[in-house]
């Protein structure tokens, strides 16, 4: 990949290694000689003070064997040679010589004379280069041996005891050594850079692999796939990023799930609003239709009375009875609508009490006895033992009355209305059956809708307005109980359920 992080890491580390080695090579080439000379001069300073202290501590008889051994060790450790004499004539006044040949001794002799008397006629002395002077105790020079092609650093000074001291250390041809060292460093640098690049190319995979895993997880998240999780165990920045990605994935999944639920609820609310709007329109249409007929009848018969269309007393009474009957129907419908409205909006909450539903059913049957005899309908209800339930007695009486009235008004054929109780676990089902025509299957779920009528002509015949079953449904919803309708082979059965008391 052109923009691979792995290649970038490898490249940057390679550049870093190469720059580091180059910097080491440049510093080595520029400052190694000066540092080497500085170190040699520092070692000569140390040797001088050690010799000075040793002679200060010695007795008049000279150095003890132990002091001589210590001085030899110290001078040898610093890779130097030392000459100590009482005067410039080393041949006569030599007190101590650590090592060196006779030729070295002659060179020392000439150097000391040149230092003491300023004699620089010797060609060797011409090549002395002064470096520094310390507290009028000693001076340090660089000398070049033309024969041996070697440089020396010499220290010439006077001890506290008055002895002359000459200390020499060999300063090898450092330029050649430095060149070899720099060449070797260059070869080593190239080798280390190549090897380091190869190693870092493979090591960098351990850094880029989890990043590629995170990239794959991010791609899946962008496609709303939140199943992939980062499973790395490291506690470094990548591990923390992986944990953050996991948390983000969980939050996004939860949020999207909540948004979907909210969207479903919104769609449901919209549909519900549309449904309510349609129901409102249908309600207004139905109310208008239901009121139009009785209002027209009332208006017509009232105008007839006003215009004295019929002068006989019996006709006027008939007109008045029609007006009163239609007014009562309108009043009854309005009351039912108000009751239904209170139930649907929760303004009329059921008052739960314990009562005997058998007694309530018998009371309803008794109130409809005259109507049943007029229509020659046989009502069957064989339950005798009390059955106590928890519910609102007034509302349940309304339900039973609606069911029994509908059954009586629609009973046909054998003209039988049967009421029975079906005991189930913790509840009792009250079923009201009537023989007669079945309700079309497509209309079974619609009978609970306000103003819905399966047979409009027959409903009008007995004064129904399609509100009774809507009130039943609202009452049972207020009790959080079920109600329903079932077609049988010879008739229709309406039912509802109530909680049984212990």
mmCIF file with all atom_site columns, N, CA and C in Angstrom, residues 431-488:
data_model
loop_
_atom_site.group_PDB
_atom_site.id
_atom_site.type_symbol
_atom_site.label_atom_id
_atom_site.label_alt_id
_atom_site.label_comp_id
_atom_site.label_asym_id
_atom_site.label_entity_id
_atom_site.label_seq_id
_atom_site.pdbx_PDB_ins_code
_atom_site.Cartn_x
_atom_site.Cartn_y
_atom_site.Cartn_z
_atom_site.occupancy
_atom_site.B_iso_or_equiv
_atom_site.pdbx_formal_charge
_atom_site.auth_seq_id
_atom_site.auth_comp_id
_atom_site.auth_asym_id
_atom_site.auth_atom_id
_atom_site.pdbx_PDB_model_num
ATOM 1   N N  . UNK A 1 431 ? -71.359 -16.063 28.689 1.00 0.00 ? 431 UNK A N  1
ATOM 2   C CA . UNK A 1 431 ? -71.668 -16.148 27.260 1.00 0.00 ? 431 UNK A CA 1
ATOM 3   C C  . UNK A 1 431 ? -73.169 -15.989 27.051 1.00 0.00 ? 431 UNK A C  1
ATOM 4   N N  . UNK A 1 432 ? -73.558 -15.165 26.083 1.00 0.00 ? 432 UNK A N  1
ATOM 5   C CA . UNK A 1 432 ? -74.965 -14.935 25.730 1.00 0.00 ? 432 UNK A CA 1
ATOM 6   C C  . UNK A 1 432 ? -75.157 -15.378 24.280 1.00 0.00 ? 432 UNK A C  1
ATOM 7   N N  . UNK A 1 433 ? -75.982 -16.420 24.070 1.00 0.00 ? 433 UNK A N  1
ATOM 8   C CA . UNK A 1 433 ? -76.190 -17.004 22.730 1.00 0.00 ? 433 UNK A CA 1
ATOM 9   C C  . UNK A 1 433 ? -77.622 -16.789 22.291 1.00 0.00 ? 433 UNK A C  1
ATOM 10  N N  . UNK A 1 434 ? -77.762 -16.506 20.993 1.00 0.00 ? 434 UNK A N  1
ATOM 11  C CA . UNK A 1 434 ? -79.112 -16.436 20.421 1.00 0.00 ? 434 UNK A CA 1
ATOM 12  C C  . UNK A 1 434 ? -79.147 -17.158 19.091 1.00 0.00 ? 434 UNK A C  1
ATOM 13  N N  . UNK A 1 435 ? -80.221 -17.875 18.850 1.00 0.00 ? 435 UNK A N  1
ATOM 14  C CA . UNK A 1 435 ? -80.399 -18.505 17.541 1.00 0.00 ? 435 UNK A CA 1
ATOM 15  C C  . UNK A 1 435 ? -80.746 -17.423 16.522 1.00 0.00 ? 435 UNK A C  1
ATOM 16  N N  . UNK A 1 436 ? -80.405 -17.688 15.273 1.00 0.00 ? 436 UNK A N  1
ATOM 17  C CA . UNK A 1 436 ? -80.715 -16.720 14.223 1.00 0.00 ? 436 UNK A CA 1
ATOM 18  C C  . UNK A 1 436 ? -79.595 -16.654 13.196 1.00 0.00 ? 436 UNK A C  1
ATOM 19  N N  . UNK A 1 437 ? -79.614 -15.585 12.403 1.00 0.00 ? 437 UNK A N  1
ATOM 20  C CA . UNK A 1 437 ? -78.628 -15.433 11.339 1.00 0.00 ? 437 UNK A CA 1
ATOM 21  C C  . UNK A 1 437 ? -77.228 -15.194 11.919 1.00 0.00 ? 437 UNK A C  1
ATOM 22  N N  . UNK A 1 438 ? -76.255 -15.716 11.198 1.00 0.00 ? 438 UNK A N  1
ATOM 23  C CA . UNK A 1 438 ? -74.861 -15.537 11.621 1.00 0.00 ? 438 UNK A CA 1
ATOM 24  C C  . UNK A 1 438 ? -74.349 -14.171 11.163 1.00 0.00 ? 438 UNK A C  1
ATOM 25  N N  . UNK A 1 439 ? -73.336 -13.712 11.860 1.00 0.00 ? 439 UNK A N  1
ATOM 26  C CA . UNK A 1 439 ? -72.669 -12.463 11.441 1.00 0.00 ? 439 UNK A CA 1
ATOM 27  C C  . UNK A 1 439 ? -71.606 -12.825 10.400 1.00 0.00 ? 439 UNK A C  1
ATOM 28  N N  . UNK A 1 440 ? -71.562 -12.129 9.273  1.00 0.00 ? 440 UNK A N  1
ATOM 29  C CA . UNK A 1 440 ? -70.530 -12.425 8.273  1.00 0.00 ? 440 UNK A CA 1
ATOM 30  C C  . UNK A 1 440 ? -69.132 -12.362 8.901  1.00 0.00 ? 440 UNK A C  1
ATOM 31  N N  . UNK A 1 441 ? -68.273 -13.293 8.481  1.00 0.00 ? 441 UNK A N  1
ATOM 32  C CA . UNK A 1 441 ? -66.935 -13.393 9.086  1.00 0.00 ? 441 UNK A CA 1
ATOM 33  C C  . UNK A 1 441 ? -66.158 -12.081 8.980  1.00 0.00 ? 441 UNK A C  1
ATOM 34  N N  . UNK A 1 442 ? -66.306 -11.365 7.877  1.00 0.00 ? 442 UNK A N  1
ATOM 35  C CA . UNK A 1 442 ? -65.564 -10.110 7.697  1.00 0.00 ? 442 UNK A CA 1
ATOM 36  C C  . UNK A 1 442 ? -66.074 -9.010  8.610  1.00 0.00 ? 442 UNK A C  1
ATOM 37  N N  . UNK A 1 443 ? -67.264 -9.233  9.225  1.00 0.00 ? 443 UNK A N  1
ATOM 38  C CA . UNK A 1 443 ? -67.832 -8.217  10.098 1.00 0.00 ? 443 UNK A CA 1
ATOM 39  C C  . UNK A 1 443 ? -67.651 -8.517  11.580 1.00 0.00 ? 443 UNK A C  1
ATOM 40  N N  . UNK A 1 444 ? -67.083 -9.679  11.912 1.00 0.00 ? 444 UNK A N  1
ATOM 41  C CA . UNK A 1 444 ? -66.979 -10.082 13.318 1.00 0.00 ? 444 UNK A CA 1
ATOM 42  C C  . UNK A 1 444 ? -66.161 -9.087  14.149 1.00 0.00 ? 444 UNK A C  1
ATOM 43  N N  . UNK A 1 445 ? -65.058 -8.581  13.591 1.00 0.00 ? 445 UNK A N  1
ATOM 44  C CA . UNK A 1 445 ? -64.198 -7.658  14.330 1.00 0.00 ? 445 UNK A CA 1
ATOM 45  C C  . UNK A 1 445 ? -64.685 -6.211  14.236 1.00 0.00 ? 445 UNK A C  1
ATOM 46  N N  . UNK A 1 446 ? -65.660 -5.960  13.352 1.00 0.00 ? 446 UNK A N  1
ATOM 47  C CA . UNK A 1 446 ? -66.126 -4.589  13.150 1.00 0.00 ? 446 UNK A CA 1
ATOM 48  C C  . UNK A 1 446 ? -67.325 -4.241  14.025 1.00 0.00 ? 446 UNK A C  1
ATOM 49  N N  . UNK A 1 447 ? -67.936 -5.253  14.661 1.00 0.00 ? 447 UNK A N  1
ATOM 50  C CA . UNK A 1 447 ? -69.162 -4.990  15.417 1.00 0.00 ? 447 UNK A CA 1
ATOM 51  C C  . UNK A 1 447 ? -68.898 -4.101  16.627 1.00 0.00 ? 447 UNK A C  1
ATOM 52  N N  . UNK A 1 448 ? -67.614 -3.985  17.037 1.00 0.00 ? 448 UNK A N  1
ATOM 53  C CA . UNK A 1 448 ? -67.282 -3.165  18.205 1.00 0.00 ? 448 UNK A CA 1
ATOM 54  C C  . UNK A 1 448 ? -67.075 -1.694  17.853 1.00 0.00 ? 448 UNK A C  1
ATOM 55  N N  . UNK A 1 449 ? -67.056 -1.377  16.562 1.00 0.00 ? 449 UNK A N  1
ATOM 56  C CA . UNK A 1 449 ? -66.835 -0.011  16.119 1.00 0.00 ? 449 UNK A CA 1
ATOM 57  C C  . UNK A 1 449 ? -68.101 0.816   16.290 1.00 0.00 ? 449 UNK A C  1
ATOM 58  N N  . UNK A 1 450 ? -67.948 2.057   16.708 1.00 0.00 ? 450 UNK A N  1
ATOM 59  C CA . UNK A 1 450 ? -69.100 2.933   16.925 1.00 0.00 ? 450 UNK A CA 1
ATOM 60  C C  . UNK A 1 450 ? -69.918 3.095   15.648 1.00 0.00 ? 450 UNK A C  1
ATOM 61  N N  . UNK A 1 451 ? -71.264 2.974   15.800 1.00 0.00 ? 451 UNK A N  1
ATOM 62  C CA . UNK A 1 451 ? -72.247 3.158   14.734 1.00 0.00 ? 451 UNK A CA 1
ATOM 63  C C  . UNK A 1 451 ? -72.189 2.098   13.644 1.00 0.00 ? 451 UNK A C  1
ATOM 64  N N  . UNK A 1 452 ? -71.351 1.042   13.862 1.00 0.00 ? 452 UNK A N  1
ATOM 65  C CA . UNK A 1 452 ? -71.289 -0.007  12.828 1.00 0.00 ? 452 UNK A CA 1
ATOM 66  C C  . UNK A 1 452 ? -72.495 -0.928  12.990 1.00 0.00 ? 452 UNK A C  1
ATOM 67  N N  . UNK A 1 453 ? -73.157 -1.173  11.884 1.00 0.00 ? 453 UNK A N  1
ATOM 68  C CA . UNK A 1 453 ? -74.352 -2.029  11.894 1.00 0.00 ? 453 UNK A CA 1
ATOM 69  C C  . UNK A 1 453 ? -74.229 -3.057  10.789 1.00 0.00 ? 453 UNK A C  1
ATOM 70  N N  . UNK A 1 454 ? -74.435 -4.332  11.188 1.00 0.00 ? 454 UNK A N  1
ATOM 71  C CA . UNK A 1 454 ? -74.380 -5.400  10.186 1.00 0.00 ? 454 UNK A CA 1
ATOM 72  C C  . UNK A 1 454 ? -75.628 -5.352  9.317  1.00 0.00 ? 454 UNK A C  1
ATOM 73  N N  . UNK A 1 455 ? -76.802 -5.259  9.967  1.00 0.00 ? 455 UNK A N  1
ATOM 74  C CA . UNK A 1 455 ? -78.079 -5.160  9.252  1.00 0.00 ? 455 UNK A CA 1
ATOM 75  C C  . UNK A 1 455 ? -78.717 -3.836  9.659  1.00 0.00 ? 455 UNK A C  1
ATOM 76  N N  . UNK A 1 456 ? -78.500 -2.789  8.867  1.00 0.00 ? 456 UNK A N  1
ATOM 77  C CA . UNK A 1 456 ? -78.949 -1.449  9.231  1.00 0.00 ? 456 UNK A CA 1
ATOM 78  C C  . UNK A 1 456 ? -80.468 -1.336  9.311  1.00 0.00 ? 456 UNK A C  1
ATOM 79  N N  . UNK A 1 457 ? -81.153 -2.022  8.419  1.00 0.00 ? 457 UNK A N  1
ATOM 80  C CA . UNK A 1 457 ? -82.617 -1.938  8.414  1.00 0.00 ? 457 UNK A CA 1
ATOM 81  C C  . UNK A 1 457 ? -83.181 -2.538  9.693  1.00 0.00 ? 457 UNK A C  1
ATOM 82  N N  . UNK A 1 458 ? -82.684 -3.706  10.078 1.00 0.00 ? 458 UNK A N  1
ATOM 83  C CA . UNK A 1 458 ? -83.194 -4.374  11.275 1.00 0.00 ? 458 UNK A CA 1
ATOM 84  C C  . UNK A 1 458 ? -82.812 -3.598  12.532 1.00 0.00 ? 458 UNK A C  1
ATOM 85  N N  . UNK A 1 459 ? -81.607 -3.015  12.527 1.00 0.00 ? 459 UNK A N  1
ATOM 86  C CA . UNK A 1 459 ? -81.167 -2.228  13.668 1.00 0.00 ? 459 UNK A CA 1
ATOM 87  C C  . UNK A 1 459 ? -82.078 -1.028  13.869 1.00 0.00 ? 459 UNK A C  1
ATOM 88  N N  . UNK A 1 460 ? -82.424 -0.402  12.779 1.00 0.00 ? 460 UNK A N  1
ATOM 89  C CA . UNK A 1 460 ? -83.325 0.752   12.849 1.00 0.00 ? 460 UNK A CA 1
ATOM 90  C C  . UNK A 1 460 ? -84.702 0.328   13.344 1.00 0.00 ? 460 UNK A C  1
ATOM 91  N N  . UNK A 1 461 ? -85.082 -0.899  12.984 1.00 0.00 ? 461 UNK A N  1
ATOM 92  C CA . UNK A 1 461 ? -86.404 -1.417  13.333 1.00 0.00 ? 461 UNK A CA 1
ATOM 93  C C  . UNK A 1 461 ? -86.613 -1.478  14.843 1.00 0.00 ? 461 UNK A C  1
ATOM 94  N N  . UNK A 1 462 ? -85.558 -1.913  15.582 1.00 0.00 ? 462 UNK A N  1
ATOM 95  C CA . UNK A 1 462 ? -85.717 -2.005  17.036 1.00 0.00 ? 462 UNK A CA 1
ATOM 96  C C  . UNK A 1 462 ? -85.077 -0.822  17.771 1.00 0.00 ? 462 UNK A C  1
ATOM 97  N N  . UNK A 1 463 ? -84.679 0.208   17.024 1.00 0.00 ? 463 UNK A N  1
ATOM 98  C CA . UNK A 1 463 ? -84.190 1.432   17.651 1.00 0.00 ? 463 UNK A CA 1
ATOM 99  C C  . UNK A 1 463 ? -82.712 1.408   18.004 1.00 0.00 ? 463 UNK A C  1
ATOM 100 N N  . UNK A 1 464 ? -81.947 0.513   17.427 1.00 0.00 ? 464 UNK A N  1
ATOM 101 C CA . UNK A 1 464 ? -80.504 0.455   17.713 1.00 0.00 ? 464 UNK A CA 1
ATOM 102 C C  . UNK A 1 464 ? -79.747 1.549   16.988 1.00 0.00 ? 464 UNK A C  1
ATOM 103 N N  . UNK A 1 465 ? -78.628 1.939   17.574 1.00 0.00 ? 465 UNK A N  1
ATOM 104 C CA . UNK A 1 465 ? -77.804 2.989   16.935 1.00 0.00 ? 465 UNK A CA 1
ATOM 105 C C  . UNK A 1 465 ? -76.345 2.584   16.779 1.00 0.00 ? 465 UNK A C  1
ATOM 106 N N  . UNK A 1 466 ? -75.993 1.327   17.096 1.00 0.00 ? 466 UNK A N  1
ATOM 107 C CA . UNK A 1 466 ? -74.622 0.846   16.890 1.00 0.00 ? 466 UNK A CA 1
ATOM 108 C C  . UNK A 1 466 ? -73.613 1.330   17.907 1.00 0.00 ? 466 UNK A C  1
ATOM 109 N N  . UNK A 1 467 ? -74.096 1.746   19.075 1.00 0.00 ? 467 UNK A N  1
ATOM 110 C CA . UNK A 1 467 ? -73.172 2.246   20.096 1.00 0.00 ? 467 UNK A CA 1
ATOM 111 C C  . UNK A 1 467 ? -73.002 1.244   21.234 1.00 0.00 ? 467 UNK A C  1
ATOM 112 N N  . UNK A 1 468 ? -74.020 0.390   21.432 1.00 0.00 ? 468 UNK A N  1
ATOM 113 C CA . UNK A 1 468 ? -74.020 -0.512  22.586 1.00 0.00 ? 468 UNK A CA 1
ATOM 114 C C  . UNK A 1 468 ? -72.786 -1.385  22.687 1.00 0.00 ? 468 UNK A C  1
ATOM 115 N N  . UNK A 1 469 ? -72.392 -2.055  21.584 1.00 0.00 ? 469 UNK A N  1
ATOM 116 C CA . UNK A 1 469 ? -71.226 -2.945  21.632 1.00 0.00 ? 469 UNK A CA 1
ATOM 117 C C  . UNK A 1 469 ? -69.928 -2.157  21.801 1.00 0.00 ? 469 UNK A C  1
ATOM 118 N N  . UNK A 1 470 ? -69.890 -0.908  21.311 1.00 0.00 ? 470 UNK A N  1
ATOM 119 C CA . UNK A 1 470 ? -68.709 -0.059  21.527 1.00 0.00 ? 470 UNK A CA 1
ATOM 120 C C  . UNK A 1 470 ? -68.550 0.239   23.015 1.00 0.00 ? 470 UNK A C  1
ATOM 121 N N  . UNK A 1 471 ? -69.685 0.450   23.703 1.00 0.00 ? 471 UNK A N  1
ATOM 122 C CA . UNK A 1 471 ? -69.643 0.676   25.153 1.00 0.00 ? 471 UNK A CA 1
ATOM 123 C C  . UNK A 1 471 ? -69.160 -0.591  25.867 1.00 0.00 ? 471 UNK A C  1
ATOM 124 N N  . UNK A 1 472 ? -69.633 -1.762  25.421 1.00 0.00 ? 472 UNK A N  1
ATOM 125 C CA . UNK A 1 472 ? -69.182 -3.040  26.001 1.00 0.00 ? 472 UNK A CA 1
ATOM 126 C C  . UNK A 1 472 ? -67.662 -3.172  25.887 1.00 0.00 ? 472 UNK A C  1
ATOM 127 N N  . UNK A 1 473 ? -67.148 -2.887  24.688 1.00 0.00 ? 473 UNK A N  1
ATOM 128 C CA . UNK A 1 473 ? -65.690 -3.010  24.463 1.00 0.00 ? 473 UNK A CA 1
ATOM 129 C C  . UNK A 1 473 ? -64.918 -2.046  25.361 1.00 0.00 ? 473 UNK A C  1
ATOM 130 N N  . UNK A 1 474 ? -65.414 -0.813  25.514 1.00 0.00 ? 474 UNK A N  1
ATOM 131 C CA . UNK A 1 474 ? -64.740 0.179   26.338 1.00 0.00 ? 474 UNK A CA 1
ATOM 132 C C  . UNK A 1 474 ? -64.766 -0.225  27.815 1.00 0.00 ? 474 UNK A C  1
ATOM 133 N N  . UNK A 1 475 ? -65.907 -0.787  28.271 1.00 0.00 ? 475 UNK A N  1
ATOM 134 C CA . UNK A 1 475 ? -66.005 -1.230  29.660 1.00 0.00 ? 475 UNK A CA 1
ATOM 135 C C  . UNK A 1 475 ? -65.026 -2.361  29.942 1.00 0.00 ? 475 UNK A C  1
ATOM 136 N N  . UNK A 1 476 ? -64.938 -3.333  29.053 1.00 0.00 ? 476 UNK A N  1
ATOM 137 C CA . UNK A 1 476 ? -64.027 -4.464  29.273 1.00 0.00 ? 476 UNK A CA 1
ATOM 138 C C  . UNK A 1 476 ? -62.565 -4.027  29.189 1.00 0.00 ? 476 UNK A C  1
ATOM 139 N N  . UNK A 1 477 ? -62.263 -3.051  28.328 1.00 0.00 ? 477 UNK A N  1
ATOM 140 C CA . UNK A 1 477 ? -60.894 -2.509  28.284 1.00 0.00 ? 477 UNK A CA 1
ATOM 141 C C  . UNK A 1 477 ? -60.554 -1.811  29.593 1.00 0.00 ? 477 UNK A C  1
ATOM 142 N N  . UNK A 1 478 ? -61.539 -1.104  30.175 1.00 0.00 ? 478 UNK A N  1
ATOM 143 C CA . UNK A 1 478 ? -61.320 -0.436  31.459 1.00 0.00 ? 478 UNK A CA 1
ATOM 144 C C  . UNK A 1 478 ? -61.042 -1.450  32.560 1.00 0.00 ? 478 UNK A C  1
ATOM 145 N N  . UNK A 1 479 ? -61.615 -2.664  32.436 1.00 0.00 ? 479 UNK A N  1
ATOM 146 C CA . UNK A 1 479 ? -61.371 -3.738  33.410 1.00 0.00 ? 479 UNK A CA 1
ATOM 147 C C  . UNK A 1 479 ? -60.153 -4.594  33.040 1.00 0.00 ? 479 UNK A C  1
ATOM 148 N N  . UNK A 1 480 ? -59.499 -4.285  31.885 1.00 0.00 ? 480 UNK A N  1
ATOM 149 C CA . UNK A 1 480 ? -58.374 -5.099  31.392 1.00 0.00 ? 480 UNK A CA 1
ATOM 150 C C  . UNK A 1 480 ? -58.789 -6.559  31.198 1.00 0.00 ? 480 UNK A C  1
ATOM 151 N N  . UNK A 1 481 ? -59.999 -6.763  30.697 1.00 0.00 ? 481 UNK A N  1
ATOM 152 C CA . UNK A 1 481 ? -60.512 -8.099  30.452 1.00 0.00 ? 481 UNK A CA 1
ATOM 153 C C  . UNK A 1 481 ? -60.939 -8.243  28.994 1.00 0.00 ? 481 UNK A C  1
ATOM 154 N N  . UNK A 1 482 ? -61.099 -9.510  28.593 1.00 0.00 ? 482 UNK A N  1
ATOM 155 C CA . UNK A 1 482 ? -61.397 -9.805  27.200 1.00 0.00 ? 482 UNK A CA 1
ATOM 156 C C  . UNK A 1 482 ? -62.894 -9.908  26.980 1.00 0.00 ? 482 UNK A C  1
ATOM 157 N N  . UNK A 1 483 ? -63.297 -9.629  25.726 1.00 0.00 ? 483 UNK A N  1
ATOM 158 C CA . UNK A 1 483 ? -64.671 -9.873  25.274 1.00 0.00 ? 483 UNK A CA 1
ATOM 159 C C  . UNK A 1 483 ? -64.599 -10.263 23.805 1.00 0.00 ? 483 UNK A C  1
ATOM 160 N N  . UNK A 1 484 ? -65.643 -10.909 23.297 1.00 0.00 ? 484 UNK A N  1
ATOM 161 C CA . UNK A 1 484 ? -65.582 -11.340 21.915 1.00 0.00 ? 484 UNK A CA 1
ATOM 162 C C  . UNK A 1 484 ? -66.903 -11.848 21.400 1.00 0.00 ? 484 UNK A C  1
ATOM 163 N N  . UNK A 1 485 ? -66.912 -12.306 20.151 1.00 0.00 ? 485 UNK A N  1
ATOM 164 C CA . UNK A 1 485 ? -68.104 -12.820 19.484 1.00 0.00 ? 485 UNK A CA 1
ATOM 165 C C  . UNK A 1 485 ? -67.703 -14.045 18.670 1.00 0.00 ? 485 UNK A C  1
ATOM 166 N N  . UNK A 1 486 ? -68.569 -15.071 18.670 1.00 0.00 ? 486 UNK A N  1
ATOM 167 C CA . UNK A 1 486 ? -68.300 -16.323 17.956 1.00 0.00 ? 486 UNK A CA 1
ATOM 168 C C  . UNK A 1 486 ? -69.564 -16.747 17.215 1.00 0.00 ? 486 UNK A C  1
ATOM 169 N N  . UNK A 1 487 ? -69.380 -17.136 15.969 1.00 0.00 ? 487 UNK A N  1
ATOM 170 C CA . UNK A 1 487 ? -70.487 -17.713 15.205 1.00 0.00 ? 487 UNK A CA 1
ATOM 171 C C  . UNK A 1 487 ? -70.578 -19.212 15.492 1.00 0.00 ? 487 UNK A C  1
ATOM 172 N N  . UNK A 1 488 ? -71.810 -19.705 15.729 1.00 0.00 ? 488 UNK A N  1
ATOM 173 C CA . UNK A 1 488 ? -72.073 -21.140 15.820 1.00 0.00 ? 488 UNK A CA 1
ATOM 174 C C  . UNK A 1 488 ? -72.924 -21.552 14.620 1.00 0.00 ? 488 UNK A C  1
#
